[in-house]
């Protein structure tokens, strides 16, 4: 039987994109309505609304995080990027809209069906030519890329929102592929707030299962001398890593 806390938490997350760690729903809604939605590009709004009807809509990137990624990519003048974990493509579209016309995104996901849900909107937005989508696990692709020296340091920005149990394995490879001065973003690094939950806290099974992997990643990133990091309480937590050597 669910506790009141679990019921309240489930209720908070029913609205797609309502994936904030803020304790005040009203404050989060204020951010969305005052800052995010008025500036949200029409294709992103359309894709967000399509995704809201999907049974797994909790997997989507929140609207405020999409806005943040879009601005970050413009600030760093990103051109060659990668995304691991695409789902319906909300963060992918945020990236594609931010890149110049000759920008590129290597996008990987094990489920092409979800990606194709958002693809017509991405095509209508005129940015599909920037995307190289590959269906299947990312690690074999990354290993192949690392085998070619020309790929080392070739990416300006990489966003990871995929299987948390492989985040450490991704990082071991991505650190060689992102350029010095480039950025890697790891999503869900506060993991429903469970990173500070006591051992006996009543957590949903998938939250409890992946929590240790998220904790392991956070510890490893903080100890990695090759990067500067900034953990932000945007969406479900995102850690921005800037490669410095």
CSV table of C-alpha atoms in Angstrom, one decimal:
chain,number,residue,atom,x,y,z
A,1,UNK,CA,0.0,0.0,0.0
A,2,UNK,CA,1.4,3.4,-1.0
A,3,UNK,CA,2.1,5.9,1.8
A,4,UNK,CA,0.7,9.4,1.6
A,5,UNK,CA,4.2,10.6,0.6
A,6,UNK,CA,4.3,8.2,-2.3
A,7,UNK,CA,0.8,9.1,-3.4
A,8,UNK,CA,1.7,12.8,-3.4
A,9,UNK,CA,4.9,12.2,-5.2
A,10,UNK,CA,3.1,10.1,-7.9
A,11,UNK,CA,0.6,12.9,-8.3
A,12,UNK,CA,3.3,15.5,-8.7
A,13,UNK,CA,4.7,13.5,-11.6
A,14,UNK,CA,1.6,12.7,-13.6
A,15,UNK,CA,1.8,15.9,-15.6
A,16,UNK,CA,4.5,15.4,-18.3
A,17,UNK,CA,7.5,17.6,-17.6
A,18,UNK,CA,6.4,18.1,-14.0
A,19,UNK,CA,9.6,16.5,-13.0
A,20,UNK,CA,11.0,19.1,-10.6
A,21,UNK,CA,12.7,18.7,-7.3
A,22,UNK,CA,11.2,21.9,-6.1
A,23,UNK,CA,8.9,21.3,-3.1
A,24,UNK,CA,6.4,23.9,-4.1
A,25,UNK,CA,4.3,22.9,-7.1
A,26,UNK,CA,3.1,26.5,-7.3
A,27,UNK,CA,6.7,27.8,-7.6
A,28,UNK,CA,7.6,25.3,-10.3
A,29,UNK,CA,4.4,26.2,-12.2
A,30,UNK,CA,5.4,29.9,-11.9
A,31,UNK,CA,8.8,29.1,-13.5
A,32,UNK,CA,7.1,27.2,-16.4
A,33,UNK,CA,4.4,29.8,-17.0
A,34,UNK,CA,6.6,32.9,-16.6
A,35,UNK,CA,9.9,31.8,-18.1
A,36,UNK,CA,9.6,28.6,-20.0
A,37,UNK,CA,6.3,28.3,-21.9
A,38,UNK,CA,6.3,31.9,-23.2
A,39,UNK,CA,9.7,31.2,-24.9
A,40,UNK,CA,9.2,27.6,-25.8
A,41,UNK,CA,9.5,27.1,-29.6
A,42,UNK,CA,6.2,25.8,-31.2
A,43,UNK,CA,7.7,22.5,-32.3
A,44,UNK,CA,8.9,21.8,-28.8
A,45,UNK,CA,5.5,22.6,-27.4
A,46,UNK,CA,3.9,20.3,-29.9
A,47,UNK,CA,6.3,17.4,-29.1
A,48,UNK,CA,5.9,18.0,-25.4
A,49,UNK,CA,2.1,17.6,-25.8
A,50,UNK,CA,2.4,14.5,-28.0
A,51,UNK,CA,4.8,12.9,-25.4
A,52,UNK,CA,2.3,13.7,-22.6
A,53,UNK,CA,0.0,11.1,-24.1
A,54,UNK,CA,2.6,8.4,-24.0
A,55,UNK,CA,2.4,5.9,-21.2
A,56,UNK,CA,6.1,6.4,-20.3
A,57,UNK,CA,5.9,10.2,-20.4
A,58,UNK,CA,7.8,10.4,-17.1
A,59,UNK,CA,10.9,9.6,-19.2
A,60,UNK,CA,10.8,12.9,-21.1
A,61,UNK,CA,13.1,15.8,-20.4
A,62,UNK,CA,11.3,18.5,-18.5
A,63,UNK,CA,10.4,21.8,-20.3
A,64,UNK,CA,12.7,23.9,-18.1
A,65,UNK,CA,15.6,21.5,-18.7
A,66,UNK,CA,14.9,21.7,-22.4
A,67,UNK,CA,15.1,25.4,-22.3
A,68,UNK,CA,18.4,25.3,-20.3
A,69,UNK,CA,20.0,22.8,-22.7
A,70,UNK,CA,19.0,25.0,-25.7
A,71,UNK,CA,20.6,28.1,-24.2
A,72,UNK,CA,23.7,26.2,-23.0
A,73,UNK,CA,24.4,24.9,-26.5
A,74,UNK,CA,24.1,28.4,-27.9
A,75,UNK,CA,26.4,29.8,-25.2
A,76,UNK,CA,29.2,27.3,-26.0
A,77,UNK,CA,28.6,27.6,-29.8
A,78,UNK,CA,28.2,23.8,-30.0
A,79,UNK,CA,28.3,22.3,-33.5
A,80,UNK,CA,29.1,18.6,-33.2
A,81,UNK,CA,27.1,16.9,-30.4
A,82,UNK,CA,25.9,13.5,-29.2
A,83,UNK,CA,22.8,12.3,-27.3
A,84,UNK,CA,22.6,9.0,-25.6
A,85,UNK,CA,19.0,8.2,-24.7
A,86,UNK,CA,16.5,9.9,-27.0
A,87,UNK,CA,13.0,8.7,-26.1
A,88,UNK,CA,10.5,10.8,-28.2
A,89,UNK,CA,13.2,13.5,-28.8
A,90,UNK,CA,12.3,16.5,-26.7
A,91,UNK,CA,15.9,17.2,-25.6
A,92,UNK,CA,17.1,16.2,-29.1
A,93,UNK,CA,14.8,18.8,-30.6
A,94,UNK,CA,16.0,21.4,-28.1
A,95,UNK,CA,19.6,20.6,-29.3
A,96,UNK,CA,18.8,20.5,-33.0
A,97,UNK,CA,17.1,23.9,-32.8
A,98,UNK,CA,20.1,25.4,-31.0
A,99,UNK,CA,22.7,24.2,-33.5
A,100,UNK,CA,23.7,26.0,-36.7
A,101,UNK,CA,22.3,24.6,-39.9
A,102,UNK,CA,25.4,22.5,-40.5
A,103,UNK,CA,25.5,21.2,-36.9
A,104,UNK,CA,25.3,17.5,-36.2
A,105,UNK,CA,23.9,15.2,-33.5
A,106,UNK,CA,24.7,11.6,-33.2
A,107,UNK,CA,21.6,10.3,-31.4
A,108,UNK,CA,21.4,6.8,-29.9
A,109,UNK,CA,18.6,4.9,-28.3
A,110,UNK,CA,17.5,1.2,-28.1
A,111,UNK,CA,14.0,2.1,-29.1
A,112,UNK,CA,13.4,3.6,-32.5
A,113,UNK,CA,9.6,3.4,-32.1
A,114,UNK,CA,9.6,6.2,-29.5
A,115,UNK,CA,11.9,8.3,-31.6
A,116,UNK,CA,9.6,8.0,-34.6
A,117,UNK,CA,6.7,9.4,-32.5
A,118,UNK,CA,8.5,12.7,-32.4
A,119,UNK,CA,10.2,12.5,-35.8
A,120,UNK,CA,7.4,14.1,-37.8
A,121,UNK,CA,7.6,17.1,-35.6
A,122,UNK,CA,11.4,17.3,-35.8
A,123,UNK,CA,11.1,17.0,-39.6
A,124,UNK,CA,8.4,19.8,-39.7
A,125,UNK,CA,10.8,22.0,-37.7
A,126,UNK,CA,13.3,21.6,-40.5
A,127,UNK,CA,16.1,20.2,-38.3
A,128,UNK,CA,16.0,16.4,-39.1
A,129,UNK,CA,19.0,16.7,-41.4
A,130,UNK,CA,21.2,17.5,-38.4
A,131,UNK,CA,20.4,14.1,-36.7
A,132,UNK,CA,22.1,10.8,-37.2
A,133,UNK,CA,19.9,8.4,-35.3
A,134,UNK,CA,21.2,4.9,-34.5
A,135,UNK,CA,19.1,2.3,-32.9
A,136,UNK,CA,20.7,0.0,-30.4
A,137,UNK,CA,23.1,0.1,-27.4
A,138,UNK,CA,25.5,3.0,-27.3
A,139,UNK,CA,28.5,1.3,-25.8
A,140,UNK,CA,29.5,-0.7,-28.9
A,141,UNK,CA,29.2,2.5,-31.0
A,142,UNK,CA,31.4,4.4,-28.5
A,143,UNK,CA,34.0,1.7,-28.4
A,144,UNK,CA,34.2,1.7,-32.2
A,145,UNK,CA,34.5,5.5,-32.3
A,146,UNK,CA,37.3,5.5,-29.7
A,147,UNK,CA,39.2,3.1,-31.9
A,148,UNK,CA,39.6,5.9,-34.4
A,149,UNK,CA,41.9,8.6,-33.2
A,150,UNK,CA,40.2,11.3,-35.3
A,151,UNK,CA,37.1,11.0,-33.0
A,152,UNK,CA,39.0,11.9,-29.9
A,153,UNK,CA,38.1,15.4,-28.7
A,154,UNK,CA,35.7,15.9,-31.6
A,155,UNK,CA,32.5,16.6,-29.7
A,156,UNK,CA,31.5,20.0,-28.3
A,157,UNK,CA,28.6,18.7,-26.3
A,158,UNK,CA,27.3,15.3,-25.1
A,159,UNK,CA,24.0,14.7,-23.3
A,160,UNK,CA,23.3,11.4,-21.5
A,161,UNK,CA,19.8,10.4,-20.4
A,162,UNK,CA,19.8,6.7,-20.6
A,163,UNK,CA,20.4,3.5,-18.5
A,164,UNK,CA,21.8,4.7,-15.2
A,165,UNK,CA,23.6,1.5,-14.6
A,166,UNK,CA,25.9,2.3,-17.5
A,167,UNK,CA,26.6,6.0,-16.7
A,168,UNK,CA,30.0,5.2,-15.4
A,169,UNK,CA,30.8,3.1,-18.5
A,170,UNK,CA,29.6,6.0,-20.7
A,171,UNK,CA,31.8,8.5,-18.8
A,172,UNK,CA,34.9,6.3,-19.2
A,173,UNK,CA,34.5,6.6,-23.0
A,174,UNK,CA,32.9,10.0,-23.4
A,175,UNK,CA,35.7,11.8,-21.7
A,176,UNK,CA,38.0,10.9,-24.6
A,177,UNK,CA,35.4,11.9,-27.2
A,178,UNK,CA,34.5,15.4,-25.9
A,179,UNK,CA,37.0,18.1,-26.6
A,180,UNK,CA,38.9,20.0,-23.9
A,181,UNK,CA,36.6,22.9,-23.1
A,182,UNK,CA,33.6,20.8,-24.2
A,183,UNK,CA,30.7,19.8,-22.1
A,184,UNK,CA,29.0,16.5,-21.0
A,185,UNK,CA,25.6,16.7,-19.3
A,186,UNK,CA,24.4,13.8,-17.2
A,187,UNK,CA,20.7,13.8,-16.5
A,188,UNK,CA,18.8,12.4,-13.4
A,189,UNK,CA,21.8,12.9,-11.1
A,190,UNK,CA,19.5,13.7,-8.1
A,191,UNK,CA,17.3,10.8,-9.0
A,192,UNK,CA,13.9,11.8,-7.6
A,193,UNK,CA,15.7,13.2,-4.5
A,194,UNK,CA,16.5,9.6,-3.5
A,195,UNK,CA,20.3,10.4,-3.3
A,196,UNK,CA,19.7,11.7,0.2
A,197,UNK,CA,16.9,9.2,1.2
A,198,UNK,CA,17.7,7.0,4.3
A,199,UNK,CA,18.3,3.3,3.6
A,200,UNK,CA,14.8,2.3,4.8
A,201,UNK,CA,12.9,5.0,2.8
A,202,UNK,CA,9.9,3.8,0.9
A,203,UNK,CA,11.1,4.1,-2.7
A,204,UNK,CA,9.6,2.9,-5.9
A,205,UNK,CA,11.4,-0.2,-7.1
A,206,UNK,CA,13.1,1.3,-10.1
A,207,UNK,CA,14.2,4.3,-8.1
A,208,UNK,CA,15.8,2.1,-5.4
A,209,UNK,CA,17.4,-0.1,-8.1
A,210,UNK,CA,19.2,2.7,-9.9
A,211,UNK,CA,20.0,4.9,-6.9
A,212,UNK,CA,23.3,3.2,-6.1
A,213,UNK,CA,24.5,3.7,-9.7
A,214,UNK,CA,23.6,7.4,-9.6
A,215,UNK,CA,25.4,7.8,-6.2
A,216,UNK,CA,28.4,6.0,-7.8
A,217,UNK,CA,28.4,8.3,-10.7
A,218,UNK,CA,28.2,11.5,-8.6
A,219,UNK,CA,31.1,10.4,-6.5
A,220,UNK,CA,33.2,9.5,-9.5
A,221,UNK,CA,32.5,12.8,-11.3
A,222,UNK,CA,33.4,14.8,-8.2
A,223,UNK,CA,36.8,12.9,-8.0
A,224,UNK,CA,37.6,13.2,-11.7
A,225,UNK,CA,40.5,15.7,-12.2
A,226,UNK,CA,39.8,15.9,-15.9
A,227,UNK,CA,36.6,17.8,-15.4
A,228,UNK,CA,35.0,20.8,-13.7
A,229,UNK,CA,31.4,20.0,-12.6
A,230,UNK,CA,28.2,21.8,-11.6
A,231,UNK,CA,25.2,19.9,-10.3
A,232,UNK,CA,22.0,21.8,-10.9
A,233,UNK,CA,18.5,21.0,-9.4
A,234,UNK,CA,16.9,21.4,-12.8
A,235,UNK,CA,14.4,18.7,-13.8
A,236,UNK,CA,15.5,15.6,-12.0
A,237,UNK,CA,19.0,17.0,-11.5
A,238,UNK,CA,21.6,17.5,-14.2
A,239,UNK,CA,25.4,17.5,-13.7
A,240,UNK,CA,27.3,19.6,-16.2
A,241,UNK,CA,30.9,18.5,-16.8
A,242,UNK,CA,33.4,20.7,-18.6
A,243,UNK,CA,36.5,18.8,-19.7
A,244,UNK,CA,39.6,20.7,-18.7
A,245,UNK,CA,42.4,18.2,-19.6
